[in-house]
PDB file of C-alpha atoms in Angstrom:
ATOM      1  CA  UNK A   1      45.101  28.886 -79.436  1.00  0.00           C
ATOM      2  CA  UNK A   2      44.063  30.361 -82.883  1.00  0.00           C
ATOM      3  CA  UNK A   3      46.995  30.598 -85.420  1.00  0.00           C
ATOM      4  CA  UNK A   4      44.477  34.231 -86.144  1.00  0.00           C
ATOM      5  CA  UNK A   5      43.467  36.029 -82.809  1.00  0.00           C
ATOM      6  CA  UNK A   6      44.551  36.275 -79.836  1.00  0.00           C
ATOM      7  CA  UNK A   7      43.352  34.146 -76.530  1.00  0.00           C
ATOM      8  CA  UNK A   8      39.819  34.929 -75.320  1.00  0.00           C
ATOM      9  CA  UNK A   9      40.730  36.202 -72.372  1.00  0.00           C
ATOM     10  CA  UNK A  10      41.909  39.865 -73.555  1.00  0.00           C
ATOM     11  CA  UNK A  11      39.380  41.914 -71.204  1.00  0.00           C
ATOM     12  CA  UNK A  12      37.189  44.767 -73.108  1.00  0.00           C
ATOM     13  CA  UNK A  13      39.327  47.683 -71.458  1.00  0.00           C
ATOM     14  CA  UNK A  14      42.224  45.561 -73.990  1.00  0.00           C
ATOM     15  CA  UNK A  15      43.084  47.588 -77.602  1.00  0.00           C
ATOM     16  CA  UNK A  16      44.998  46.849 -80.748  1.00  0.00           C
ATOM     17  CA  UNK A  17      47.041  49.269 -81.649  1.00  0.00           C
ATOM     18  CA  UNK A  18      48.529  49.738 -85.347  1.00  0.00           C
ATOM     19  CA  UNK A  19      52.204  49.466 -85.863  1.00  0.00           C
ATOM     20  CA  UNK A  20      54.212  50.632 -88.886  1.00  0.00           C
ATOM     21  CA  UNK A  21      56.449  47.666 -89.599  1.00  0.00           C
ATOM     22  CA  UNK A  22      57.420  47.039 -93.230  1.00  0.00           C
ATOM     23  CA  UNK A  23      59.778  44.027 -92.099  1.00  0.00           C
ATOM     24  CA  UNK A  24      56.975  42.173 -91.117  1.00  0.00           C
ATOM     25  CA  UNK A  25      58.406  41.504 -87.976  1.00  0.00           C
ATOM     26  CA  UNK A  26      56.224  42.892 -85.580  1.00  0.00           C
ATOM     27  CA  UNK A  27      51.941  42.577 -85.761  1.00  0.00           C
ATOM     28  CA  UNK A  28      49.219  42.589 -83.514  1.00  0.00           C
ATOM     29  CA  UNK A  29      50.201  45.365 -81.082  1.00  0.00           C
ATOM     30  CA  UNK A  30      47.647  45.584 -78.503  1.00  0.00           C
ATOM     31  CA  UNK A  31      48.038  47.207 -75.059  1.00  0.00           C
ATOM     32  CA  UNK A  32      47.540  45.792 -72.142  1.00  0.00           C
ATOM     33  CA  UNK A  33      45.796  48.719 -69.434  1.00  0.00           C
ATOM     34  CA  UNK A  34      45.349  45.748 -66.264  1.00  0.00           C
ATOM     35  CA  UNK A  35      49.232  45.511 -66.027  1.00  0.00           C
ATOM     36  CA  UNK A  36      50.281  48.685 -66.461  1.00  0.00           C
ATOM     37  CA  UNK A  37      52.610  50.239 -64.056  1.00  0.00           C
ATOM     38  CA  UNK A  38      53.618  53.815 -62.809  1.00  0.00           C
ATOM     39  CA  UNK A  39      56.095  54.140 -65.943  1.00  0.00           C
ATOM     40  CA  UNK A  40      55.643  51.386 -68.391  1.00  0.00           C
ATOM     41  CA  UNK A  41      53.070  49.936 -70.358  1.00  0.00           C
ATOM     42  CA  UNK A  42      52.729  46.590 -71.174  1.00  0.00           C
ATOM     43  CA  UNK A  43      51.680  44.976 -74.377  1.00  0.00           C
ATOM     44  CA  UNK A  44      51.455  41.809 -76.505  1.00  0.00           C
ATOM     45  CA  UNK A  45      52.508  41.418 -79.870  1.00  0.00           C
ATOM     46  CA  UNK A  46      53.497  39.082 -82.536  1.00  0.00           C
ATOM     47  CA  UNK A  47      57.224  38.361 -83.136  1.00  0.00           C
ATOM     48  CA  UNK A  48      57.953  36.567 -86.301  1.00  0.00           C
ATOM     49  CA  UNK A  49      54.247  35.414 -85.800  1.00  0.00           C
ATOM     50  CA  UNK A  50      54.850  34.346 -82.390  1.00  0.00           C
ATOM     51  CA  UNK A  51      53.310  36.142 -79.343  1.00  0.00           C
ATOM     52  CA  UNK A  52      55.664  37.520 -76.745  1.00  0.00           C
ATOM     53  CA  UNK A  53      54.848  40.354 -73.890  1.00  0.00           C
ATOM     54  CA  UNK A  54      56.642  44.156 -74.420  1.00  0.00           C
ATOM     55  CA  UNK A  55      57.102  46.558 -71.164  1.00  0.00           C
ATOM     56  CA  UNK A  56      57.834  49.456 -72.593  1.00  0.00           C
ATOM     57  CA  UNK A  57      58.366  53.455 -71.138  1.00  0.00           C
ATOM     58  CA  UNK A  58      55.413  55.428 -71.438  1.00  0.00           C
ATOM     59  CA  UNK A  59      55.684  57.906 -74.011  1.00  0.00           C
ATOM     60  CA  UNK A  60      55.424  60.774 -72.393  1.00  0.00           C
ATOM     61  CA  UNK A  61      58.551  59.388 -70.668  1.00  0.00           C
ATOM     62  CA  UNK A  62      60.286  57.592 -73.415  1.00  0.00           C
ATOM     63  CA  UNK A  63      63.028  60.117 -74.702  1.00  0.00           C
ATOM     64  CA  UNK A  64      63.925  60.681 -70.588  1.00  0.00           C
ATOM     65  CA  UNK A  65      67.208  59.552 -69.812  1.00  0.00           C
ATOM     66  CA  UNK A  66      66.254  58.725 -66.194  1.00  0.00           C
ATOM     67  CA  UNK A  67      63.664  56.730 -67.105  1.00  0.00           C
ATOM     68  CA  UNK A  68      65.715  55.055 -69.809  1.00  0.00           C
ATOM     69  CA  UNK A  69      68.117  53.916 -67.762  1.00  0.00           C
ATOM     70  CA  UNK A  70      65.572  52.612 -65.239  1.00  0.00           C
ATOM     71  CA  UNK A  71      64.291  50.373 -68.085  1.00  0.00           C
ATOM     72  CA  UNK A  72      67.647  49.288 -68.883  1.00  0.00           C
ATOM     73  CA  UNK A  73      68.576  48.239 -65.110  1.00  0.00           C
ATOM     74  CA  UNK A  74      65.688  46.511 -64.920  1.00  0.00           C
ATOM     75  CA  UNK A  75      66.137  44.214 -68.209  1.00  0.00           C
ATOM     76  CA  UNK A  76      69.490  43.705 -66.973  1.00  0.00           C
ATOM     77  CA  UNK A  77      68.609  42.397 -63.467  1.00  0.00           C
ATOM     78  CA  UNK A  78      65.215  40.287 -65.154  1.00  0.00           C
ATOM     79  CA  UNK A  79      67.580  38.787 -67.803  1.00  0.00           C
ATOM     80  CA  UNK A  80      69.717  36.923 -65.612  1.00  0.00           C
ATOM     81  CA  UNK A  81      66.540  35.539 -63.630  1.00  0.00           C
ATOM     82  CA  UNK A  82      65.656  31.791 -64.017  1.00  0.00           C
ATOM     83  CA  UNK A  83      62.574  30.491 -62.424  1.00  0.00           C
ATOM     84  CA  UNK A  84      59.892  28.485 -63.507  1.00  0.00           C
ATOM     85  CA  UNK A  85      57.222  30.977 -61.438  1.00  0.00           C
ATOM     86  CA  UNK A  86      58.773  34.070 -63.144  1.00  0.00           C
ATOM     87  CA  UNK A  87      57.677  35.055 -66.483  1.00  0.00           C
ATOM     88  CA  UNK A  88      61.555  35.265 -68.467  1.00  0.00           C
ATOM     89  CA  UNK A  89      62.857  38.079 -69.737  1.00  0.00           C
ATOM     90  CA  UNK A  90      64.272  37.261 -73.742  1.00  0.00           C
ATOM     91  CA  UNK A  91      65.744  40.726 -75.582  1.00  0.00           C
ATOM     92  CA  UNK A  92      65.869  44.453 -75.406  1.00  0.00           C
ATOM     93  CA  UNK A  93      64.587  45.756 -78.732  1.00  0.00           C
ATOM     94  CA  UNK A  94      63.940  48.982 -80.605  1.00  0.00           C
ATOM     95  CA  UNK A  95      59.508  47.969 -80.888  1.00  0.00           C
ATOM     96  CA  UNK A  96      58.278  50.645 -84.169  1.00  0.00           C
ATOM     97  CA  UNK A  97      56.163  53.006 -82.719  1.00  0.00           C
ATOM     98  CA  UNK A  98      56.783  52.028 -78.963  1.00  0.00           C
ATOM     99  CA  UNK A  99      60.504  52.436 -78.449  1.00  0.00           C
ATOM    100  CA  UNK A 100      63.401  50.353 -76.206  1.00  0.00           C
ATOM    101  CA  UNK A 101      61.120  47.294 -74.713  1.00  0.00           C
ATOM    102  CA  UNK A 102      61.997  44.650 -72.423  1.00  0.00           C
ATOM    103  CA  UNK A 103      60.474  41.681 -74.274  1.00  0.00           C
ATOM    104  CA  UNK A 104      59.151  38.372 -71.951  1.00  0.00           C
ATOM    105  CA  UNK A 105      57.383  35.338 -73.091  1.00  0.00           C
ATOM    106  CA  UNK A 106      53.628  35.434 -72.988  1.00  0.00           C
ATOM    107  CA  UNK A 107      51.690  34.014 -70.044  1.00  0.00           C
ATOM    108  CA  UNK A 108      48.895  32.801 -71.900  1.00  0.00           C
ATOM    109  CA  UNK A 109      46.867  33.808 -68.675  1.00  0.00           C
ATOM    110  CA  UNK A 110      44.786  35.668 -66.016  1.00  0.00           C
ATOM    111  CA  UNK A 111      45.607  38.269 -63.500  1.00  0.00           C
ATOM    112  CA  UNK A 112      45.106  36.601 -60.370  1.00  0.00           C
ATOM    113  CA  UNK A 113      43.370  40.761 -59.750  1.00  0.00           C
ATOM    114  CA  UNK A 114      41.215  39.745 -62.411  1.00  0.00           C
ATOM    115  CA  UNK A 115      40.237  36.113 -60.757  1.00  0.00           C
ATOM    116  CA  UNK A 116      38.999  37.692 -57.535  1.00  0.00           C
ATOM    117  CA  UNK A 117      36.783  40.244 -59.004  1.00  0.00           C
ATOM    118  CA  UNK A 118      35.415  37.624 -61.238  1.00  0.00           C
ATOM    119  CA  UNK A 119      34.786  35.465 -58.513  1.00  0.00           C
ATOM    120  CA  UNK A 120      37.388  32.422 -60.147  1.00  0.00           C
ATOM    121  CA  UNK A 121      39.122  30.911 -57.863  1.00  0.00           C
ATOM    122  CA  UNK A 122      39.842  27.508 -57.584  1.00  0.00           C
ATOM    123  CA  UNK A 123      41.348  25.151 -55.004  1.00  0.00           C
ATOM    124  CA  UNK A 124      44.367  24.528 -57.431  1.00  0.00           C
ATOM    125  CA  UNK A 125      45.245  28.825 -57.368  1.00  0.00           C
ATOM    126  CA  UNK A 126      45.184  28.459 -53.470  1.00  0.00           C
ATOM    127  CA  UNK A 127      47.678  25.960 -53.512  1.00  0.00           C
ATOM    128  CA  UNK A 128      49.663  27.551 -56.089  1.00  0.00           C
ATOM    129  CA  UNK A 129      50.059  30.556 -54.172  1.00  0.00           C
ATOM    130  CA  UNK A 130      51.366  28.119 -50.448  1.00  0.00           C
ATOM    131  CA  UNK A 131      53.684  26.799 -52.972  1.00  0.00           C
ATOM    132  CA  UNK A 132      54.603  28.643 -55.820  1.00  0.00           C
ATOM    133  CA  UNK A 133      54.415  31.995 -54.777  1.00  0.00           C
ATOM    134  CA  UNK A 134      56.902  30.907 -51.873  1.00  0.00           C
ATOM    135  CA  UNK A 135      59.161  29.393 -54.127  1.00  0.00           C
ATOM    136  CA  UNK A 136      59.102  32.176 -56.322  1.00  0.00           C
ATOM    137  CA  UNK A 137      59.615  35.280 -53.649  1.00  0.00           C
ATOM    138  CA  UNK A 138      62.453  32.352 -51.886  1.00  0.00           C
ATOM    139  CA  UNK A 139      64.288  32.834 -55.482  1.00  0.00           C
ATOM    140  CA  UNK A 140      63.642  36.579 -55.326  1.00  0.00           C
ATOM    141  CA  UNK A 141      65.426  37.123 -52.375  1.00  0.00           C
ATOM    142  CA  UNK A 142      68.072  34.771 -52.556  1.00  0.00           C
ATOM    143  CA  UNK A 143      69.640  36.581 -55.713  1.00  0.00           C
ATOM    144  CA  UNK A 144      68.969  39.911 -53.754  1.00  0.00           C
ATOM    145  CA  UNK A 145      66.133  41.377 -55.972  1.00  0.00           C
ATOM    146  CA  UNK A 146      64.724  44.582 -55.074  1.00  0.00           C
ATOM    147  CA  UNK A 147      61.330  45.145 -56.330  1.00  0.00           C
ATOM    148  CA  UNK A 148      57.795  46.521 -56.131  1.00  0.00           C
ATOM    149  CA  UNK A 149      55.626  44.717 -53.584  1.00  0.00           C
ATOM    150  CA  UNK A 150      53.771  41.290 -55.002  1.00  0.00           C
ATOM    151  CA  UNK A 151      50.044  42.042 -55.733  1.00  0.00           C
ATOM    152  CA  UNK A 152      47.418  40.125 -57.112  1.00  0.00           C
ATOM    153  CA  UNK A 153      47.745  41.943 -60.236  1.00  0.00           C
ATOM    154  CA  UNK A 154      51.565  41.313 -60.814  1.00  0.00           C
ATOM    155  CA  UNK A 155      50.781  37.614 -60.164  1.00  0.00           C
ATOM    156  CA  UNK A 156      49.338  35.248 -63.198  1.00  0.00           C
ATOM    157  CA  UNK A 157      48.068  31.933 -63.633  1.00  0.00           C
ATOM    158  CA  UNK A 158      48.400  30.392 -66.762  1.00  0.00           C
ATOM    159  CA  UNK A 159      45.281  29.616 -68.540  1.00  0.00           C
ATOM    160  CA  UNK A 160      45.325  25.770 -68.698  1.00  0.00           C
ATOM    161  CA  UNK A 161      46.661  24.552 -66.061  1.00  0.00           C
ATOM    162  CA  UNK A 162      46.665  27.404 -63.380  1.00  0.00           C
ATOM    163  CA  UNK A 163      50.810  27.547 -63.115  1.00  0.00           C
ATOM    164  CA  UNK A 164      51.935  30.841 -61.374  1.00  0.00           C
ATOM    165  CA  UNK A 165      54.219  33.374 -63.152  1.00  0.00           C
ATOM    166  CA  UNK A 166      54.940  36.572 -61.447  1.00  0.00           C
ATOM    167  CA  UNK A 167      54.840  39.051 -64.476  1.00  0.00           C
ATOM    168  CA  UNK A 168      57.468  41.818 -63.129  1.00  0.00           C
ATOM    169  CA  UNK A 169      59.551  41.415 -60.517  1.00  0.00           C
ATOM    170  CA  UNK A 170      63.195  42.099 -60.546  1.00  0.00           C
ATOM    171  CA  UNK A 171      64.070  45.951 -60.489  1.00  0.00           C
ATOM    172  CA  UNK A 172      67.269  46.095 -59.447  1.00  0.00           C
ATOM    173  CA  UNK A 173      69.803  43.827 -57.259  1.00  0.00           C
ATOM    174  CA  UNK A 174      72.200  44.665 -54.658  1.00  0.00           C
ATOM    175  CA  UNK A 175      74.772  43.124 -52.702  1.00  0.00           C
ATOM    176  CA  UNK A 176      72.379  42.280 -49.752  1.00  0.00           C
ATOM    177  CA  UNK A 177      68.718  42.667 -48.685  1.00  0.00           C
ATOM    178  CA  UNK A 178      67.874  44.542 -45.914  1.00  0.00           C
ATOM    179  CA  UNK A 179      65.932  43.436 -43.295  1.00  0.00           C
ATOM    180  CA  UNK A 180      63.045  46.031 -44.025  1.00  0.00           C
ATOM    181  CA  UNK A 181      63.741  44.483 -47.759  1.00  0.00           C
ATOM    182  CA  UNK A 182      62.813  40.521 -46.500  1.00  0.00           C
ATOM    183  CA  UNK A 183      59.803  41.700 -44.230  1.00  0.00           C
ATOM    184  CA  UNK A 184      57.928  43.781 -47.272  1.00  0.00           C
ATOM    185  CA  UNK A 185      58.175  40.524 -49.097  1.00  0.00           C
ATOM    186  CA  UNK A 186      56.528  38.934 -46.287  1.00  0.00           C
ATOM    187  CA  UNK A 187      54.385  40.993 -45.787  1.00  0.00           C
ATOM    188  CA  UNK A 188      53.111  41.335 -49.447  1.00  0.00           C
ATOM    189  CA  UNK A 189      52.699  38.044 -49.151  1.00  0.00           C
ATOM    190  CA  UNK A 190      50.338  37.915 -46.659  1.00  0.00           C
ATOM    191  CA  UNK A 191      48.505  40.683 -47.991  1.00  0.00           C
ATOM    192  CA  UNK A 192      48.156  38.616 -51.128  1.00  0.00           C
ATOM    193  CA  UNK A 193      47.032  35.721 -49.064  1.00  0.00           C
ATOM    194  CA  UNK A 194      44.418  37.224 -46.823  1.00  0.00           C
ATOM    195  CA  UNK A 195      42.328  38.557 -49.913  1.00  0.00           C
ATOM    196  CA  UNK A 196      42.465  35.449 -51.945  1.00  0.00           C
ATOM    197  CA  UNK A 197      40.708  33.830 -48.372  1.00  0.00           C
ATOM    198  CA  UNK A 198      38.716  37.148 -47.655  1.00  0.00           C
ATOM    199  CA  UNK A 199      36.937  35.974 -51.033  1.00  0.00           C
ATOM    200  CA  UNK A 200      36.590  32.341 -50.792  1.00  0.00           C
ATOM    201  CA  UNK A 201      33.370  31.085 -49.919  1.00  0.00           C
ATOM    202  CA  UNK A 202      34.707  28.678 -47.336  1.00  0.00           C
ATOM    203  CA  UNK A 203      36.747  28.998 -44.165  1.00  0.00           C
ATOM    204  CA  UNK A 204      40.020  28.301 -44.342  1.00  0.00           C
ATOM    205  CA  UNK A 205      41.548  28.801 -40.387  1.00  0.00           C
ATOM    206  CA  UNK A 206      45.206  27.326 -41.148  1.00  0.00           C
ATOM    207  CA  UNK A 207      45.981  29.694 -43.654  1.00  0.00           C
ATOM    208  CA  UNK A 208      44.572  32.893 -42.484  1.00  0.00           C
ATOM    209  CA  UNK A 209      46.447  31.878 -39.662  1.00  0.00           C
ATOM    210  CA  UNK A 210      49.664  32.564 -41.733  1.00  0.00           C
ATOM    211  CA  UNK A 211      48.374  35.474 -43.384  1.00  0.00           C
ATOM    212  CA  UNK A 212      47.557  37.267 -40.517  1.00  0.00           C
ATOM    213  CA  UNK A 213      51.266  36.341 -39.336  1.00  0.00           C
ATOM    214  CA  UNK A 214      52.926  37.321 -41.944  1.00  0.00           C
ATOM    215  CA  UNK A 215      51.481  41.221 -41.903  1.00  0.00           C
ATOM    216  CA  UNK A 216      51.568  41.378 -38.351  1.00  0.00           C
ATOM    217  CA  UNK A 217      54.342  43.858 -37.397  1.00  0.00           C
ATOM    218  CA  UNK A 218      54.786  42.670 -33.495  1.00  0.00           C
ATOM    219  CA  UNK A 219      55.336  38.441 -34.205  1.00  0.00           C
ATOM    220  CA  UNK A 220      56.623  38.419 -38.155  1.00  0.00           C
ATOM    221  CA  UNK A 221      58.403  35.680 -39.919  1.00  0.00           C
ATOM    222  CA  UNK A 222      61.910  36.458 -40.039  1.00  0.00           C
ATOM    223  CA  UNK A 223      62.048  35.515 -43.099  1.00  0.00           C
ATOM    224  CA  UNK A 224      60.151  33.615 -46.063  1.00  0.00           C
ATOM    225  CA  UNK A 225      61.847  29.963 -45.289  1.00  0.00           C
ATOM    226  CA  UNK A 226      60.920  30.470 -42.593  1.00  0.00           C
ATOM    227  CA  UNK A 227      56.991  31.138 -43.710  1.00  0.00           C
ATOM    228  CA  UNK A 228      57.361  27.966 -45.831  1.00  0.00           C
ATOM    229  CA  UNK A 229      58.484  25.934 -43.120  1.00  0.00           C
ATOM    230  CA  UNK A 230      55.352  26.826 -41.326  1.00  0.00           C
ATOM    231  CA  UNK A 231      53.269  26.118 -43.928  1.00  0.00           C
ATOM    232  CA  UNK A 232      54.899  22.863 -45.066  1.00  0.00           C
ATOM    233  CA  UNK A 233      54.611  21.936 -41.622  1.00  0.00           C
ATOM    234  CA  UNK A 234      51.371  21.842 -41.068  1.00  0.00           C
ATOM    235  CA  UNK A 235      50.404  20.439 -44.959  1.00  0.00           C
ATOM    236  CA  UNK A 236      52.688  17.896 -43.601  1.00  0.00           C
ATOM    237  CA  UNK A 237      50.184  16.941 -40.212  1.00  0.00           C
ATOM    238  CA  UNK A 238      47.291  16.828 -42.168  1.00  0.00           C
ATOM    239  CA  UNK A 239      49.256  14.150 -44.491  1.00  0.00           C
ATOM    240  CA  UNK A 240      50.235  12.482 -41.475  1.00  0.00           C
ATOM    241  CA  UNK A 241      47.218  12.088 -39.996  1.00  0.00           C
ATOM    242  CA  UNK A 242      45.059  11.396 -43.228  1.00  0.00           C
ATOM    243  CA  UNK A 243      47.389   8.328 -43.528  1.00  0.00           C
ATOM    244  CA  UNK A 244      46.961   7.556 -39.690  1.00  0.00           C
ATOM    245  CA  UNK A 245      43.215   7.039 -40.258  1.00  0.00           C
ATOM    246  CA  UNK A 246      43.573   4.806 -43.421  1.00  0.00           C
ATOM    247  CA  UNK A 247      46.070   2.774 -41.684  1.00  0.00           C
ATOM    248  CA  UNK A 248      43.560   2.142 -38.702  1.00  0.00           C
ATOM    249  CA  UNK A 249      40.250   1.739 -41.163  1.00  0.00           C
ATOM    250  CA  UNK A 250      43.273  -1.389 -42.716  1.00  0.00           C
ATOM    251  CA  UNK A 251      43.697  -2.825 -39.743  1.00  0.00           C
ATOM    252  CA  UNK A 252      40.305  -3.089 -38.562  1.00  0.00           C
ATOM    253  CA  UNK A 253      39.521  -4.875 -41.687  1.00  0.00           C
ATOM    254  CA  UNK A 254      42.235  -7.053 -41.432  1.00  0.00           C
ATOM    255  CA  UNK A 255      40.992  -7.802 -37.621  1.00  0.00           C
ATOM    256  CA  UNK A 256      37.370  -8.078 -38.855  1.00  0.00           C
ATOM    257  CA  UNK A 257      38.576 -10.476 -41.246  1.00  0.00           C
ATOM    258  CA  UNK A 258      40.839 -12.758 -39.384  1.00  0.00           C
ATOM    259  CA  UNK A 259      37.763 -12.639 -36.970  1.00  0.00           C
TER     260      UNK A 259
END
């Protein structure tokens, strides 16, 4: 990355926006339109010369109490979250010009949204997403997070070596999930899943299998170890019979040679 600009990968529809800050502590505001949300904006900037991500209210919305307090349950149910698939959450700061933000480190990445339409894909992001994404949502729900459903536009891989972060996911937490709670996850999932394969140029049967499972109302997974135990289960008889097949090709050569 340039000590100057930005990554490359800041989209056209991407702005800089000037900020008033005689400290010196803040530069290089620019907004961020692909991962906005209903309420908040989010943006990169420069602390101390370093970049970090802001979510901040709108501003229509910013001097609402309601809406204040919404940010402030939020960055006190992200803060506590620690998981290497989930972007962290590092202060709550007054931004010049912006207001109260929730400030996260910086991704350094693509919108997995953004992937799809650009047709970049890779084997790597498919596995991420049987693995990672599991993991992550596994976390989510055993700390009881209540959020937004997972889409491919809160999901990002980082830009060298295709690591999943989900970019905002805890809203609030409770003292148990609800059933209805575990299946949106689930199904989210899925929903996730089957358009990542819907654009893939190749067929991949085992896991639209599990996609289609895990929006389908009438046979669901209860819930997402379940999911993973299905998937792992079936990575784990290909392995099995990948090393059945080298262990015959061995012994035929060992048979050939003795012969």
């Amino acid at each position: 990355m340039s000590d100057n600009n930005y990554p490359g990968y800041l989209s056209k529809e991407e702005k800089k926006i000037p900020i008033d800050d005689p400290s010196g502590k803040w530069s290089d505001l620019t907004l961020l339109p692909e991962w906005e949300e209903e309420f908040f904006d989010v943006y990169t900037v420069r602390k101390h010369g370093k970049w970090v991500m802001l979510k901040a209210l709108k501003k229509e919305l910013a001097d609402q109490p309601k809406y204040r307090e919404m940010l402030e349950k939020e960055f006190d149910t992200r803060y506590n979250l620690a998981h290497p698939n989930i972007v962290m959450v590092n202060d709550f700061e007054e931004i010049p010009g912006i207001g109260k933000a929730i400030i996260t480190d910086d991704v350094y990445g693509y919108s997995l949204r953004r992937l799809i339409d650009e047709k970049r894909l890779t084997p790597r992001i498919v596995q991420r997403l049987q693995t990672q994404l599991l993991d992550a949502l596994d976390y989510i729900q055993e700390n009881h997070i209540v959020h937004h459903p997972i889409t491919p536009d809160s999901i990002i891989f980082t830009e060298y070596n295709e690591n999943l972060k989900l970019i905002n996911v805890g809203y609030d937490q409770t003292s148990s999930l609800s059933a209805q709670d575990t299946a949106a996850d689930i199904e989210s999932y899925g929903r996730v899943l089957g358009e990542v394969l819907d654009n893939l140029p190749e067929s991949l049967p085992r896991l639209r299998r599990i996609a289609n499972r895990a929006v389908d109302k009438a046979h669901p997974y209860r819930t997402v170890m379940d999911l993973q135990l299905d998937m792992q289960r079936r990575s784990s008889a290909t392995v099995y019979i990948i090393l059945a097949a080298i262990i015959a090709v061995v012994l035929l050569l060992v048979w050939l040679l003795i012969d």
